[in-house]
PDB file of C-alpha atoms in Angstrom:
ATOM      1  CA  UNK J   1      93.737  77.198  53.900  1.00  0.00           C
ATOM      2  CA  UNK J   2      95.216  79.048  56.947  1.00  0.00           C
ATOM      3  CA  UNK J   3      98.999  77.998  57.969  1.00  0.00           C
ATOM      4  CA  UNK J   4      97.550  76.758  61.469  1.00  0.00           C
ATOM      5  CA  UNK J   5      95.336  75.042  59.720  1.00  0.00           C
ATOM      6  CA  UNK J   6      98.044  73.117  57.799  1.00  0.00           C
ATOM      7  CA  UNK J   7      99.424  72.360  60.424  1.00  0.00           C
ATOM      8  CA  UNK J   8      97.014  70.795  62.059  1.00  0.00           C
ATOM      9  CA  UNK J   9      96.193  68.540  59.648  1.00  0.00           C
ATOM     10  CA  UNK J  10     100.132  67.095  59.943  1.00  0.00           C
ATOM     11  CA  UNK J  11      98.429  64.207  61.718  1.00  0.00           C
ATOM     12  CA  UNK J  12     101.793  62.109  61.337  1.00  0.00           C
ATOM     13  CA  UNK J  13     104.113  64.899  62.948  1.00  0.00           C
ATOM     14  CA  UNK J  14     101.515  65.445  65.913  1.00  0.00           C
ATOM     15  CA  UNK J  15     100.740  62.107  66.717  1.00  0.00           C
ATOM     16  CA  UNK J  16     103.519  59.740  65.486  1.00  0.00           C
ATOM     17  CA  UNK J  17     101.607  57.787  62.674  1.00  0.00           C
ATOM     18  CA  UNK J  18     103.396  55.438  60.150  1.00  0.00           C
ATOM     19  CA  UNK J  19     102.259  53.124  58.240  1.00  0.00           C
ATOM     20  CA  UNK J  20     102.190  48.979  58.577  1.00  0.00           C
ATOM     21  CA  UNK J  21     103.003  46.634  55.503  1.00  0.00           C
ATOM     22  CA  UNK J  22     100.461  43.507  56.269  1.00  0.00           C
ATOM     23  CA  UNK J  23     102.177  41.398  53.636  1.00  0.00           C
ATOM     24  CA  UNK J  24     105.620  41.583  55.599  1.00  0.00           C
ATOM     25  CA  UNK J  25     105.161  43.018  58.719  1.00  0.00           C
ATOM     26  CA  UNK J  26     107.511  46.275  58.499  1.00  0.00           C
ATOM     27  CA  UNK J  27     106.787  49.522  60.207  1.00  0.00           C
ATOM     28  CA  UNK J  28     107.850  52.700  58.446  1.00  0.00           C
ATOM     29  CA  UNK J  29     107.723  56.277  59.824  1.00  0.00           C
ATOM     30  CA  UNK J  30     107.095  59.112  58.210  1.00  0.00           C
ATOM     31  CA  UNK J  31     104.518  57.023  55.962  1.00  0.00           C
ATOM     32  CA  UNK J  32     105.344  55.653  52.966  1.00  0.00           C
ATOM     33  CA  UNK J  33     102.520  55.072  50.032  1.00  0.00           C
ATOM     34  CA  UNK J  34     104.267  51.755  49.249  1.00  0.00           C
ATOM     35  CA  UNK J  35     106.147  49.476  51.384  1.00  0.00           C
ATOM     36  CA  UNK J  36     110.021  49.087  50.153  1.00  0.00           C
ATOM     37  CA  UNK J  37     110.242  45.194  50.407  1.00  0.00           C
ATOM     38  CA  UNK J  38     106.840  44.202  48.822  1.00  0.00           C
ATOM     39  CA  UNK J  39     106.766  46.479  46.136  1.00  0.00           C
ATOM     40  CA  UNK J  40     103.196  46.367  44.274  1.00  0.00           C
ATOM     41  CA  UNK J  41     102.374  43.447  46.490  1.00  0.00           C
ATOM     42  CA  UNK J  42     102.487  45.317  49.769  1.00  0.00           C
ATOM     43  CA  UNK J  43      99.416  46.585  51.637  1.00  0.00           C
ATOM     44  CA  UNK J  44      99.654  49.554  53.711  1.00  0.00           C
ATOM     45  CA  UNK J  45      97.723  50.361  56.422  1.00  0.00           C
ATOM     46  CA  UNK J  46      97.819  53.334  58.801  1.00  0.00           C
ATOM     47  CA  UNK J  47      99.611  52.512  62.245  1.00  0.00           C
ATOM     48  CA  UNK J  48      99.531  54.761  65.073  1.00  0.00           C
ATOM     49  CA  UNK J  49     102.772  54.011  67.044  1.00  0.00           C
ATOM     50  CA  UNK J  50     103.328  53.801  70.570  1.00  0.00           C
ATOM     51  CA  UNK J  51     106.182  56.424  70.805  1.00  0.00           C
ATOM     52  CA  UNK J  52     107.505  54.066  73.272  1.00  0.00           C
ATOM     53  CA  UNK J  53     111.385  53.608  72.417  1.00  0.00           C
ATOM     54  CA  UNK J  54     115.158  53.345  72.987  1.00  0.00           C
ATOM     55  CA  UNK J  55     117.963  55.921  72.118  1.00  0.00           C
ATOM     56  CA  UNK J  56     120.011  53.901  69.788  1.00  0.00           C
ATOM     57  CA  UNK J  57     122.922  56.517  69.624  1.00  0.00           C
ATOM     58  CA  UNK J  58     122.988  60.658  70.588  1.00  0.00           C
ATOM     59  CA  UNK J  59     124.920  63.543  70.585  1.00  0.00           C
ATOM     60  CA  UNK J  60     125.263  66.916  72.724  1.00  0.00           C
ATOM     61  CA  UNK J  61     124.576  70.138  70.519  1.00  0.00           C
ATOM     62  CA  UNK J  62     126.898  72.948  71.931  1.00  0.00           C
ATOM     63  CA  UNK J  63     126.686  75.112  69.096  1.00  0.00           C
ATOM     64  CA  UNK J  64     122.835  75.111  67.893  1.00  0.00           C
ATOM     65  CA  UNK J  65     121.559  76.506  64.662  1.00  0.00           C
ATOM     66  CA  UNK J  66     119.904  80.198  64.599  1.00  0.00           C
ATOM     67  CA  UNK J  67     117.187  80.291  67.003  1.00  0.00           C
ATOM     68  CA  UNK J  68     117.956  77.499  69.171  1.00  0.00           C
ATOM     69  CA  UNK J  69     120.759  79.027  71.108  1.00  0.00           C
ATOM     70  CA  UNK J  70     118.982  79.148  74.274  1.00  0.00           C
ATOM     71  CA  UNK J  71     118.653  75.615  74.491  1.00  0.00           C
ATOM     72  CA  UNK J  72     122.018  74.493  74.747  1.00  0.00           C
ATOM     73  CA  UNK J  73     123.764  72.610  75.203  1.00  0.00           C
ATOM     74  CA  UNK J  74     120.854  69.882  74.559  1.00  0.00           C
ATOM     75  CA  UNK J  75     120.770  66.020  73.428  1.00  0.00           C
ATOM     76  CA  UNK J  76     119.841  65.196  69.527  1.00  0.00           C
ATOM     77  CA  UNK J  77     119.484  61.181  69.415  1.00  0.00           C
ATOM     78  CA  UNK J  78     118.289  58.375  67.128  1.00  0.00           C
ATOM     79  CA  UNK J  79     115.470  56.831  68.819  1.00  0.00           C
ATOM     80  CA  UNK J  80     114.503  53.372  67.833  1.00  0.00           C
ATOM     81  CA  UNK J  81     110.504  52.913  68.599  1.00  0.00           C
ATOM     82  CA  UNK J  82     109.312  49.615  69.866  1.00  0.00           C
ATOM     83  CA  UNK J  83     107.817  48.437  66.738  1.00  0.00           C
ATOM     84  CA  UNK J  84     111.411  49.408  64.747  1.00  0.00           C
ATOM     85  CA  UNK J  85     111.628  52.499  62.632  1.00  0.00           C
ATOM     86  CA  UNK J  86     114.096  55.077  63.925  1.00  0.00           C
ATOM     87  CA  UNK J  87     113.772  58.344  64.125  1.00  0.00           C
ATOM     88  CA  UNK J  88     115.790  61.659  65.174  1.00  0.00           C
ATOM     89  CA  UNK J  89     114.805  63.626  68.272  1.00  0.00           C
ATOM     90  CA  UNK J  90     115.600  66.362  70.600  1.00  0.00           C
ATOM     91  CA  UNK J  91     115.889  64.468  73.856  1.00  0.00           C
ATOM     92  CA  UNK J  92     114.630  66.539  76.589  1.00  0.00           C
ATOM     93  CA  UNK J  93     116.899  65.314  79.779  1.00  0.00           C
ATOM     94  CA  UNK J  94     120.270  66.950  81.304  1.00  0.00           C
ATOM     95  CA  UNK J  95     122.790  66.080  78.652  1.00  0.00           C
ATOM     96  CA  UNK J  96     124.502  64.160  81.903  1.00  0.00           C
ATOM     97  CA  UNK J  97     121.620  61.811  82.369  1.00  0.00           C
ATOM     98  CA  UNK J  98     121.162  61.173  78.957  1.00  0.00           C
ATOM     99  CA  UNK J  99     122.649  57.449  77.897  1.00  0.00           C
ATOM    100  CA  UNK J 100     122.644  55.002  75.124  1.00  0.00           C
ATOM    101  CA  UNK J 101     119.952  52.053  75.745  1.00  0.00           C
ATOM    102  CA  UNK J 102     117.964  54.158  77.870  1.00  0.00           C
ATOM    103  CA  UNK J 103     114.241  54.079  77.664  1.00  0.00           C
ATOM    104  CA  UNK J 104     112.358  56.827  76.292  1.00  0.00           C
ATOM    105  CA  UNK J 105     108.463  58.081  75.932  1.00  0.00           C
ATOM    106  CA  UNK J 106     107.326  60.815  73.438  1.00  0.00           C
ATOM    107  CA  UNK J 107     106.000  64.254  74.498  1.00  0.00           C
ATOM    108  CA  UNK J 108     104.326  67.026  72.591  1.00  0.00           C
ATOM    109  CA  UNK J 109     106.684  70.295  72.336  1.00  0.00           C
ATOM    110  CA  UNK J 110     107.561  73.435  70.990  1.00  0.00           C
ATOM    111  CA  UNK J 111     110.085  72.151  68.050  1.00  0.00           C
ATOM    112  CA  UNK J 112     110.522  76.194  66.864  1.00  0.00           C
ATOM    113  CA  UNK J 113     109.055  79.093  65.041  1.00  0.00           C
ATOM    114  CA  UNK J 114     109.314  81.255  62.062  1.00  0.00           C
ATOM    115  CA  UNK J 115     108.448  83.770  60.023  1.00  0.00           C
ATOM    116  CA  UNK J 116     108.301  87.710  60.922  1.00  0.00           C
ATOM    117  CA  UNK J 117     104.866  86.465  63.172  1.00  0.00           C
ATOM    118  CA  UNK J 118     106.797  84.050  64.949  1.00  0.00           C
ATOM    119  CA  UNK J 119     104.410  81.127  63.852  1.00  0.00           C
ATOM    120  CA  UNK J 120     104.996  78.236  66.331  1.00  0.00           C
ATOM    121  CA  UNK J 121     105.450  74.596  65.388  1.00  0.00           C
ATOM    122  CA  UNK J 122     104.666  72.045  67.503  1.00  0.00           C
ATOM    123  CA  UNK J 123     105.864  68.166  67.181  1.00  0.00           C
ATOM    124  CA  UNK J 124     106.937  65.158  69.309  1.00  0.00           C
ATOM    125  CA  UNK J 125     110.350  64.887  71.282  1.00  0.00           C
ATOM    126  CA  UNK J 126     111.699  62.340  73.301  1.00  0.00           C
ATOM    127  CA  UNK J 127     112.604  62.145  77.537  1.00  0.00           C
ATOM    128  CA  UNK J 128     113.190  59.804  79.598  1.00  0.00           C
ATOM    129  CA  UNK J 129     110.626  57.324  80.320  1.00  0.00           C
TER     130      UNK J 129
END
């Protein structure tokens, strides 16, 4: 299987799915094969969130790890989604107009690349909604 290939098929990472317990109603991202709570008696199901969310709590990255120096100074936050798991995320605003309690909608982005070929990976971040 080709790497782009792989990647592709990271449904979860390109289109924000969880999963859904039906026995107790919890939401978990990134999916879980069983739900925490319900143990054996839990029944997952496949739940394709919203994105739709609120930064819980955030900070401003001055000093970025190797090859993501050109982005800062840039906002890393907890988002909490609608439907409750949390989740971290590159919040794409001016650091200034980013606040806690504010609003926020998912969009499709560059996260980085690697390797000598500079393979590019691609995932969801956060702005302003």
């Amino acid at each position: 299987m080709s790497v782009a290939r792989f990647w592709r098929q990271q449904v979860q990472r390109y289109n924000l799915v969880g999963n859904h317990c039906r026995n107790c109603d919890e939401y978990y991202y990134p999916p879980r094969t069983t739900c925490p709570f319900c143990r054996r008696n839990g029944e997952m199901e496949e739940y394709k969130f919203s994105g739709k969310g609120e930064l819980v709590t955030y900070t401003i990255i001055h000093s970025a790890a190797e090859g993501f120096e050109h982005q800062t100074p840039y906002a890393l936050g907890i988002v909490k989604l609608e439907e409750g798991p949390r989740l971290t995320s590159q919040i794409i605003a001016q650091p200034e107009d980013v606040k806690v309690g504010m609003k926020v909608r998912p969009v499709f982005r560059k996260l980085g690349e690697s390797g000598d070929k500079g393979m590019l990976h691609y995932g969801t971040k956060f702005t302003p909604a």
